[in-house]
């Protein structure tokens, strides 16, 4: 085997090597290793330099003690409600109201929700008798929200004790911030290989990606699982728009009316993820279809030089489209080229790429452990790092390609039963937005 590998490298010319590995060395290493970790270093330097500013913002927050409206919309989430309430009761900050909206559940959610309201464990339980979709349920809660800030949670979320304090403090660092995203980590990572790979992905890709985009001012999505908003901003926008992709959509709307959005990595929320690759693929198909829907259709105007043009918004969407859509099709073209022109070398090419990716992933993982507040728990992910090359490099890219093709040519997000048919039909009526 070693003779085969040695002979393989010995036979390579510089031009051949570049032809076989250009995607890795020209696109992936510069973008996802060199650039990211340069920005990450700058991010930590800024955190050190703004430590005093953060403390002063924290003091202003505690002095004012604003009321926070915690919204938890969802369907068939009855079994998760008590755990959510328990998580909230353990918070260091306690001046909040809890509004739960049942979006047409057909389980015991109405009974459980009303009993929690009667016991005083939540402030208000609301119910849509007919399912209207997550946006509809969230907007119903907004109508009754009385807090200065809205904290939007999935019902299966659980928060670190200081999560509310930390996410809301970020507003007090800059009056122009309209929304703040919290940091998500996986709670059920030990349930299956699929869940374990998502634990690694949330740690190494999603969280770090959001730290990077926050630092350079192009952070683009406030997760519905854990996000905070100024109530006046949400009401000014009329709440969440119906249809798929509501999280990225409202984030872009907030940016377009002149507010900043920020990411607070110190505010931690644990969330449950799909435990099979089939369910995971279905979830990510929905997520990635939404990129096409609101980046390339609904908010395409940010690419145009209108009087409302904003470079940060332009670059935010351009970076998203370039690295998540254009480059994934470029990767497909690259792989087809390798398969056609180097079929006999394909196993060796893939093996070399796998080894290079694995070394890079281990380097990234150990760097991130130094930053993590849960490094002892996350150290057990060490043995699964080699699989990340296959998970991110192949599985997720194939899912993205499928999602983009389905949405670009067939508008398939409007047929996804994650949203009720009536809301998707209404979105279609508004020009397929």
Short mmCIF file of C-alpha atoms in Angstrom, two decimals:
data_model
loop_
_atom_site.label_atom_id
_atom_site.label_comp_id
_atom_site.label_asym_id
_atom_site.label_seq_id
_atom_site.Cartn_x
_atom_site.Cartn_y
_atom_site.Cartn_z
CA UNK A 1 0.00 0.00 0.00
CA UNK A 2 2.74 2.47 0.94
CA UNK A 3 4.55 1.70 -2.32
CA UNK A 4 1.37 2.55 -4.21
CA UNK A 5 1.00 5.85 -2.38
CA UNK A 6 4.68 6.73 -2.87
CA UNK A 7 4.53 5.91 -6.58
CA UNK A 8 1.35 7.95 -6.90
CA UNK A 9 2.92 11.10 -5.46
CA UNK A 10 6.17 10.48 -7.32
CA UNK A 11 4.28 10.42 -10.61
CA UNK A 12 2.49 13.72 -10.00
CA UNK A 13 3.62 16.86 -11.75
CA UNK A 14 2.85 20.28 -10.30
CA UNK A 15 0.18 20.84 -12.93
CA UNK A 16 -1.43 17.47 -12.27
CA UNK A 17 -1.42 18.03 -8.52
CA UNK A 18 -3.09 21.41 -8.96
CA UNK A 19 -5.65 19.88 -11.33
CA UNK A 20 -6.55 17.17 -8.83
CA UNK A 21 -6.64 19.26 -5.66
CA UNK A 22 -7.32 22.84 -6.74
CA UNK A 23 -10.74 22.97 -5.07
CA UNK A 24 -9.20 22.08 -1.71
CA UNK A 25 -6.20 24.42 -1.86
CA UNK A 26 -7.71 27.36 -3.74
CA UNK A 27 -11.19 27.51 -2.18
CA UNK A 28 -11.63 25.43 0.94
CA UNK A 29 -8.39 25.90 2.89
CA UNK A 30 -8.18 29.69 2.30
CA UNK A 31 -11.87 30.22 3.11
CA UNK A 32 -12.61 27.74 5.88
CA UNK A 33 -9.24 27.54 7.61
CA UNK A 34 -6.98 30.53 6.99
CA UNK A 35 -9.64 33.24 6.77
CA UNK A 36 -11.88 31.83 9.50
CA UNK A 37 -9.12 31.46 12.06
CA UNK A 38 -7.62 34.84 11.31
CA UNK A 39 -11.05 36.39 11.97
CA UNK A 40 -11.52 34.19 15.02
CA UNK A 41 -8.27 35.50 16.50
CA UNK A 42 -9.38 39.07 15.81
CA UNK A 43 -12.74 38.27 17.42
CA UNK A 44 -11.10 37.16 20.66
CA UNK A 45 -8.86 40.21 20.69
CA UNK A 46 -11.95 42.38 20.35
CA UNK A 47 -13.64 40.52 23.19
CA UNK A 48 -10.68 41.25 25.44
CA UNK A 49 -10.61 44.91 24.43
CA UNK A 50 -14.38 45.33 24.97
CA UNK A 51 -14.51 43.53 28.30
CA UNK A 52 -15.12 46.77 30.16
CA UNK A 53 -17.77 47.84 27.65
CA UNK A 54 -19.57 44.50 28.08
CA UNK A 55 -19.55 44.84 31.87
CA UNK A 56 -21.00 48.34 31.64
CA UNK A 57 -23.74 47.09 29.30
CA UNK A 58 -24.49 44.30 31.75
CA UNK A 59 -24.82 46.82 34.55
CA UNK A 60 -27.22 48.97 32.49
CA UNK A 61 -29.28 45.87 31.74
CA UNK A 62 -29.55 44.90 35.41
CA UNK A 63 -30.33 48.45 36.43
CA UNK A 64 -33.22 48.69 33.99
CA UNK A 65 -34.39 45.07 34.37
CA UNK A 66 -36.67 45.15 31.31
CA UNK A 67 -39.58 42.78 30.96
CA UNK A 68 -38.86 40.07 28.41
CA UNK A 69 -41.61 38.22 26.56
CA UNK A 70 -40.60 34.58 26.05
CA UNK A 71 -42.54 33.13 23.10
CA UNK A 72 -42.77 29.39 22.51
CA UNK A 73 -44.90 28.58 19.45
CA UNK A 74 -45.24 25.02 18.19
CA UNK A 75 -47.36 22.00 17.39
CA UNK A 76 -47.52 18.79 19.44
CA UNK A 77 -44.94 20.08 21.92
CA UNK A 78 -46.85 19.24 25.08
CA UNK A 79 -44.27 16.79 26.42
CA UNK A 80 -41.54 19.44 26.07
CA UNK A 81 -43.33 22.30 27.80
CA UNK A 82 -42.55 21.38 31.39
CA UNK A 83 -38.83 20.95 30.59
CA UNK A 84 -38.85 24.37 28.93
CA UNK A 85 -40.55 25.96 31.94
CA UNK A 86 -38.06 24.27 34.28
CA UNK A 87 -35.15 25.60 32.23
CA UNK A 88 -36.58 29.12 32.37
CA UNK A 89 -37.20 28.91 36.12
CA UNK A 90 -33.46 28.32 36.66
CA UNK A 91 -32.41 31.51 34.87
CA UNK A 92 -30.27 34.13 36.60
CA UNK A 93 -32.63 36.74 35.16
CA UNK A 94 -36.28 36.29 36.07
CA UNK A 95 -38.24 39.35 34.89
CA UNK A 96 -39.98 37.66 31.97
CA UNK A 97 -43.40 36.48 30.89
CA UNK A 98 -43.93 33.14 29.14
CA UNK A 99 -46.41 32.92 26.27
CA UNK A 100 -47.01 29.48 24.78
CA UNK A 101 -48.92 29.11 21.51
CA UNK A 102 -50.34 25.76 20.47
CA UNK A 103 -50.59 25.68 16.69
CA UNK A 104 -53.45 23.23 16.19
CA UNK A 105 -51.94 20.30 18.08
CA UNK A 106 -53.64 16.92 18.02
CA UNK A 107 -51.91 15.57 21.13
CA UNK A 108 -52.22 16.54 24.81
CA UNK A 109 -50.65 19.98 24.34
CA UNK A 110 -53.89 21.92 25.07
CA UNK A 111 -54.41 20.06 28.34
CA UNK A 112 -50.79 20.41 29.41
CA UNK A 113 -50.57 24.07 28.39
CA UNK A 114 -53.74 25.08 30.22
CA UNK A 115 -52.66 23.23 33.35
CA UNK A 116 -49.32 25.05 33.31
CA UNK A 117 -51.15 28.36 32.92
CA UNK A 118 -53.55 27.52 35.74
CA UNK A 119 -50.62 26.59 37.99
CA UNK A 120 -48.95 29.93 37.23
CA UNK A 121 -45.92 28.29 35.57
CA UNK A 122 -46.61 30.14 32.33
CA UNK A 123 -48.29 33.52 31.94
CA UNK A 124 -50.47 32.86 28.90
CA UNK A 125 -51.52 29.84 26.86
CA UNK A 126 -52.97 30.49 23.42
CA UNK A 127 -54.26 28.06 20.82
CA UNK A 128 -54.90 28.12 17.10
CA UNK A 129 -57.72 25.63 16.66
CA UNK A 130 -56.68 25.25 13.02
CA UNK A 131 -52.98 24.97 12.28
CA UNK A 132 -51.59 28.14 10.73
CA UNK A 133 -47.86 27.44 10.74
CA UNK A 134 -45.04 28.58 12.98
CA UNK A 135 -45.11 32.18 11.75
CA UNK A 136 -48.83 32.42 12.44
CA UNK A 137 -48.37 31.05 15.97
CA UNK A 138 -45.45 33.39 16.70
CA UNK A 139 -47.38 36.40 15.42
CA UNK A 140 -50.32 35.53 17.66
CA UNK A 141 -47.95 35.55 20.64
CA UNK A 142 -46.48 38.91 19.54
CA UNK A 143 -49.96 40.48 19.77
CA UNK A 144 -50.02 39.69 23.49
CA UNK A 145 -46.34 40.36 24.24
CA UNK A 146 -45.80 43.28 26.64
CA UNK A 147 -42.02 43.04 27.13
CA UNK A 148 -39.39 45.40 25.77
CA UNK A 149 -37.68 42.39 24.19
CA UNK A 150 -38.99 39.18 22.66
CA UNK A 151 -37.18 35.91 23.20
CA UNK A 152 -38.27 33.33 20.63
CA UNK A 153 -37.68 29.69 21.59
CA UNK A 154 -38.50 26.27 20.28
CA UNK A 155 -40.48 24.37 22.87
CA UNK A 156 -37.83 21.62 23.02
CA UNK A 157 -35.07 24.10 23.88
CA UNK A 158 -33.32 24.32 27.22
CA UNK A 159 -31.09 27.21 28.25
CA UNK A 160 -27.93 27.59 30.28
CA UNK A 161 -28.69 29.44 33.52
CA UNK A 162 -27.27 32.76 32.29
CA UNK A 163 -28.50 32.51 28.69
CA UNK A 164 -31.24 35.16 28.93
CA UNK A 165 -28.97 37.59 30.75
CA UNK A 166 -26.22 37.19 28.17
CA UNK A 167 -28.34 37.40 25.04
CA UNK A 168 -30.23 40.51 26.20
CA UNK A 169 -27.08 42.26 27.47
CA UNK A 170 -25.88 42.41 23.85
CA UNK A 171 -28.65 44.96 23.07
CA UNK A 172 -27.16 47.29 25.69
CA UNK A 173 -23.82 47.39 23.86
CA UNK A 174 -25.29 49.07 20.77
CA UNK A 175 -28.65 50.86 20.41
CA UNK A 176 -28.70 49.97 16.70
CA UNK A 177 -28.99 46.24 17.36
CA UNK A 178 -32.46 44.99 16.47
CA UNK A 179 -31.98 41.26 17.06
CA UNK A 180 -29.48 38.88 18.66
CA UNK A 181 -28.98 35.22 17.89
CA UNK A 182 -28.03 32.75 20.59
CA UNK A 183 -25.55 29.90 20.35
CA UNK A 184 -27.05 26.47 19.71
CA UNK A 185 -25.53 23.19 20.81
CA UNK A 186 -26.89 19.67 20.49
CA UNK A 187 -28.52 18.07 23.52
CA UNK A 188 -29.16 14.56 22.15
CA UNK A 189 -25.81 14.00 20.46
CA UNK A 190 -25.39 10.52 21.95
CA UNK A 191 -28.64 9.17 20.50
CA UNK A 192 -27.18 8.14 17.13
CA UNK A 193 -24.31 8.66 14.69
CA UNK A 194 -26.46 11.21 12.84
CA UNK A 195 -26.97 13.21 16.03
CA UNK A 196 -23.27 12.95 16.93
CA UNK A 197 -22.24 14.35 13.55
CA UNK A 198 -24.61 17.25 14.10
CA UNK A 199 -22.98 17.89 17.49
CA UNK A 200 -19.68 18.31 15.66
CA UNK A 201 -21.30 20.40 12.94
CA UNK A 202 -22.99 22.78 15.39
CA UNK A 203 -19.71 23.20 17.26
CA UNK A 204 -17.29 23.47 14.33
CA UNK A 205 -19.37 24.91 11.49
CA UNK A 206 -22.56 26.62 12.60
CA UNK A 207 -21.33 28.34 15.78
CA UNK A 208 -17.97 29.33 14.33
CA UNK A 209 -19.58 30.44 11.08
CA UNK A 210 -21.87 32.77 13.01
CA UNK A 211 -19.01 34.15 15.11
CA UNK A 212 -17.15 34.95 11.88
CA UNK A 213 -20.11 36.60 10.11
CA UNK A 214 -20.99 38.56 13.26
CA UNK A 215 -17.45 39.93 13.50
CA UNK A 216 -17.37 41.15 9.88
CA UNK A 217 -20.92 42.54 10.09
CA UNK A 218 -22.76 40.12 7.77
CA UNK A 219 -24.47 37.78 10.28
CA UNK A 220 -27.57 36.65 8.45
CA UNK A 221 -29.90 34.37 10.42
CA UNK A 222 -31.42 34.58 13.90
CA UNK A 223 -32.35 31.00 14.72
CA UNK A 224 -35.96 30.41 15.70
CA UNK A 225 -34.73 27.95 18.32
CA UNK A 226 -33.10 30.76 20.35
CA UNK A 227 -33.26 34.36 19.21
CA UNK A 228 -33.96 37.72 20.85
CA UNK A 229 -35.62 40.73 19.22
CA UNK A 230 -36.57 44.27 20.12
CA UNK A 231 -40.33 44.11 20.41
CA UNK A 232 -40.84 47.45 18.68
CA UNK A 233 -38.82 46.23 15.68
CA UNK A 234 -40.81 43.00 15.36
CA UNK A 235 -44.11 44.89 15.57
CA UNK A 236 -42.92 47.48 13.07
CA UNK A 237 -42.26 44.64 10.60
CA UNK A 238 -45.63 43.04 11.29
CA UNK A 239 -43.99 39.94 12.75
CA UNK A 240 -42.86 36.91 10.80
CA UNK A 241 -43.95 36.38 7.20
CA UNK A 242 -45.78 33.16 6.44
CA UNK A 243 -44.16 30.45 4.40
CA UNK A 244 -40.80 28.65 4.53
CA UNK A 245 -37.53 30.25 5.60
CA UNK A 246 -39.05 32.55 8.21
CA UNK A 247 -35.90 32.84 10.36
CA UNK A 248 -33.59 34.09 7.63
CA UNK A 249 -36.39 36.18 6.18
CA UNK A 250 -37.07 38.23 9.31
CA UNK A 251 -33.34 38.65 9.87
CA UNK A 252 -32.96 40.17 6.42
CA UNK A 253 -36.01 42.39 6.97
CA UNK A 254 -34.46 43.72 10.19
CA UNK A 255 -31.21 44.49 8.37
CA UNK A 256 -33.05 46.19 5.51
CA UNK A 257 -34.78 48.71 7.78
CA UNK A 258 -31.41 49.80 9.14
CA UNK A 259 -30.85 47.73 12.27
CA UNK A 260 -27.87 45.53 13.09
CA UNK A 261 -28.15 41.86 13.97
CA UNK A 262 -25.64 40.25 16.32
CA UNK A 263 -24.57 36.81 17.53
CA UNK A 264 -23.88 36.12 21.19
CA UNK A 265 -21.86 32.91 21.46
CA UNK A 266 -21.85 33.07 25.29
CA UNK A 267 -25.65 32.61 25.40
CA UNK A 268 -26.06 28.83 25.10
CA UNK A 269 -29.20 26.92 24.18
CA UNK A 270 -29.38 23.14 23.91
CA UNK A 271 -31.63 21.83 21.17
CA UNK A 272 -32.68 18.40 19.96
CA UNK A 273 -31.70 17.37 16.43
CA UNK A 274 -32.90 14.63 14.04
CA UNK A 275 -31.57 11.21 15.01
CA UNK A 276 -31.60 9.56 11.57
CA UNK A 277 -29.93 10.63 8.35
CA UNK A 278 -33.28 10.45 6.57
CA UNK A 279 -34.90 12.93 8.95
CA UNK A 280 -31.78 15.08 8.88
CA UNK A 281 -31.81 15.20 5.08
CA UNK A 282 -35.46 16.23 5.14
CA UNK A 283 -34.71 19.05 7.59
CA UNK A 284 -31.72 20.32 5.60
CA UNK A 285 -33.60 20.14 2.31
CA UNK A 286 -36.10 22.55 3.88
CA UNK A 287 -33.36 24.83 5.25
CA UNK A 288 -31.45 25.02 1.99
CA UNK A 289 -34.51 25.54 -0.18
CA UNK A 290 -35.16 28.62 1.92
CA UNK A 291 -31.84 30.15 0.87
CA UNK A 292 -33.05 30.17 -2.72
CA UNK A 293 -36.48 31.41 -1.71
CA UNK A 294 -35.54 34.51 0.24
CA UNK A 295 -32.00 35.27 -0.98
CA UNK A 296 -32.56 34.90 -4.71
CA UNK A 297 -36.27 35.75 -4.92
CA UNK A 298 -37.83 37.67 -2.08
CA UNK A 299 -34.83 39.82 -1.15
CA UNK A 300 -33.06 39.95 -4.49
CA UNK A 301 -33.40 43.74 -4.38
CA UNK A 302 -30.40 43.98 -2.04
CA UNK A 303 -28.21 43.09 -5.02
CA UNK A 304 -29.49 46.11 -6.94
CA UNK A 305 -28.07 49.67 -6.68
CA UNK A 306 -31.27 51.26 -5.38
CA UNK A 307 -31.54 54.19 -3.00
CA UNK A 308 -31.81 51.71 -0.13
CA UNK A 309 -28.64 49.85 -1.13
CA UNK A 310 -26.47 48.81 1.80
CA UNK A 311 -23.07 47.23 1.22
CA UNK A 312 -23.18 45.09 4.39
CA UNK A 313 -26.53 43.59 3.37
CA UNK A 314 -25.28 43.09 -0.18
CA UNK A 315 -22.15 41.32 1.00
CA UNK A 316 -24.10 39.24 3.54
CA UNK A 317 -26.30 37.73 0.85
CA UNK A 318 -23.50 37.54 -1.72
CA UNK A 319 -21.31 35.54 0.67
CA UNK A 320 -24.23 33.25 1.47
CA UNK A 321 -25.09 32.65 -2.20
CA UNK A 322 -21.46 32.30 -3.27
CA UNK A 323 -20.28 29.82 -0.65
CA UNK A 324 -23.50 27.88 -0.16
CA UNK A 325 -24.90 27.75 -3.70
CA UNK A 326 -22.30 28.66 -6.34
CA UNK A 327 -19.41 26.78 -4.74
CA UNK A 328 -21.44 23.62 -4.12
CA UNK A 329 -22.17 23.40 -7.85
CA UNK A 330 -18.52 24.19 -8.53
CA UNK A 331 -17.61 21.25 -6.26
CA UNK A 332 -19.97 19.04 -8.28
CA UNK A 333 -18.29 20.11 -11.52
CA UNK A 334 -14.88 19.47 -9.93
CA UNK A 335 -15.88 15.94 -8.86
CA UNK A 336 -17.32 15.11 -12.28
CA UNK A 337 -14.10 16.31 -13.91
CA UNK A 338 -11.99 14.09 -11.61
CA UNK A 339 -14.22 11.05 -12.21
CA UNK A 340 -14.10 11.49 -15.98
CA UNK A 341 -10.40 12.27 -16.40
CA UNK A 342 -8.80 10.32 -13.54
CA UNK A 343 -11.04 7.27 -12.95
CA UNK A 344 -8.12 4.92 -12.24
CA UNK A 345 -6.71 7.34 -9.63
CA UNK A 346 -10.04 8.19 -8.01
CA UNK A 347 -9.59 5.97 -4.90
CA UNK A 348 -6.16 7.46 -4.20
CA UNK A 349 -7.36 11.01 -4.81
CA UNK A 350 -10.24 10.53 -2.41
CA UNK A 351 -7.98 8.89 0.17
CA UNK A 352 -5.51 11.79 0.04
CA UNK A 353 -8.31 14.34 0.32
CA UNK A 354 -9.77 12.41 3.25
CA UNK A 355 -6.42 12.45 5.09
CA UNK A 356 -5.89 16.17 4.48
CA UNK A 357 -9.43 17.01 5.61
CA UNK A 358 -9.05 14.87 8.72
CA UNK A 359 -5.83 16.61 9.77
CA UNK A 360 -7.47 20.01 9.23
CA UNK A 361 -10.60 18.96 11.15
CA UNK A 362 -8.56 17.75 14.12
CA UNK A 363 -6.69 21.06 14.19
CA UNK A 364 -9.97 22.99 14.12
CA UNK A 365 -11.51 20.76 16.78
CA UNK A 366 -8.71 21.28 19.30
CA UNK A 367 -8.76 25.04 18.72
CA UNK A 368 -12.49 25.11 19.36
CA UNK A 369 -12.16 23.05 22.53
CA UNK A 370 -10.04 25.87 23.94
CA UNK A 371 -13.00 28.21 23.42
CA UNK A 372 -15.78 25.93 24.62
CA UNK A 373 -17.40 26.05 28.04
CA UNK A 374 -18.23 22.33 27.63
CA UNK A 375 -14.84 21.09 26.45
CA UNK A 376 -14.80 18.10 28.79
CA UNK A 377 -18.12 16.85 27.41
CA UNK A 378 -17.18 17.65 23.81
CA UNK A 379 -13.84 15.87 24.05
CA UNK A 380 -15.72 12.59 23.55
CA UNK A 381 -16.46 13.70 19.97
CA UNK A 382 -12.76 13.25 19.19
CA UNK A 383 -13.11 9.75 17.70
CA UNK A 384 -15.82 10.89 15.26
CA UNK A 385 -13.83 13.75 13.71
CA UNK A 386 -12.64 11.70 10.68
CA UNK A 387 -16.29 11.18 9.68
CA UNK A 388 -16.78 14.93 9.37
CA UNK A 389 -15.00 14.85 6.01
CA UNK A 390 -17.67 12.52 4.66
CA UNK A 391 -20.54 14.19 6.50
CA UNK A 392 -19.79 17.77 5.44
CA UNK A 393 -17.80 17.07 2.32
CA UNK A 394 -20.22 14.67 0.66
CA UNK A 395 -23.53 14.11 2.45
CA UNK A 396 -24.36 17.74 3.15
CA UNK A 397 -23.22 18.90 -0.28
CA UNK A 398 -25.43 16.36 -2.02
CA UNK A 399 -28.39 17.43 0.13
CA UNK A 400 -27.73 21.08 -0.77
CA UNK A 401 -27.57 20.35 -4.49
CA UNK A 402 -30.86 18.46 -4.30
CA UNK A 403 -32.47 21.31 -2.36
CA UNK A 404 -31.30 24.01 -4.76
CA UNK A 405 -32.40 22.13 -7.88
CA UNK A 406 -35.81 21.33 -6.36
CA UNK A 407 -36.38 24.94 -5.34
CA UNK A 408 -34.94 26.69 -8.39
CA UNK A 409 -36.93 24.69 -10.89
CA UNK A 410 -39.91 23.29 -8.99
CA UNK A 411 -40.58 25.75 -6.11
CA UNK A 412 -40.83 22.67 -3.91
CA UNK A 413 -40.62 24.57 -0.59
CA UNK A 414 -44.26 25.50 -1.12
CA UNK A 415 -45.20 21.81 -1.12
CA UNK A 416 -43.41 20.99 2.14
CA UNK A 417 -45.89 19.84 4.78
CA UNK A 418 -43.78 21.57 7.47
CA UNK A 419 -46.04 24.51 6.63
CA UNK A 420 -49.80 24.14 6.25
CA UNK A 421 -50.92 24.11 2.62
CA UNK A 422 -52.97 27.27 3.12
CA UNK A 423 -49.93 29.31 4.22
CA UNK A 424 -47.82 28.03 1.33
CA UNK A 425 -50.63 28.82 -1.08
CA UNK A 426 -50.88 32.34 0.33
CA UNK A 427 -47.13 32.81 -0.10
CA UNK A 428 -47.43 31.60 -3.69
CA UNK A 429 -50.22 34.13 -4.29
CA UNK A 430 -47.79 36.91 -3.35
CA UNK A 431 -45.56 36.33 -6.33
CA UNK A 432 -43.90 33.11 -5.10
CA UNK A 433 -42.13 34.98 -2.35
#
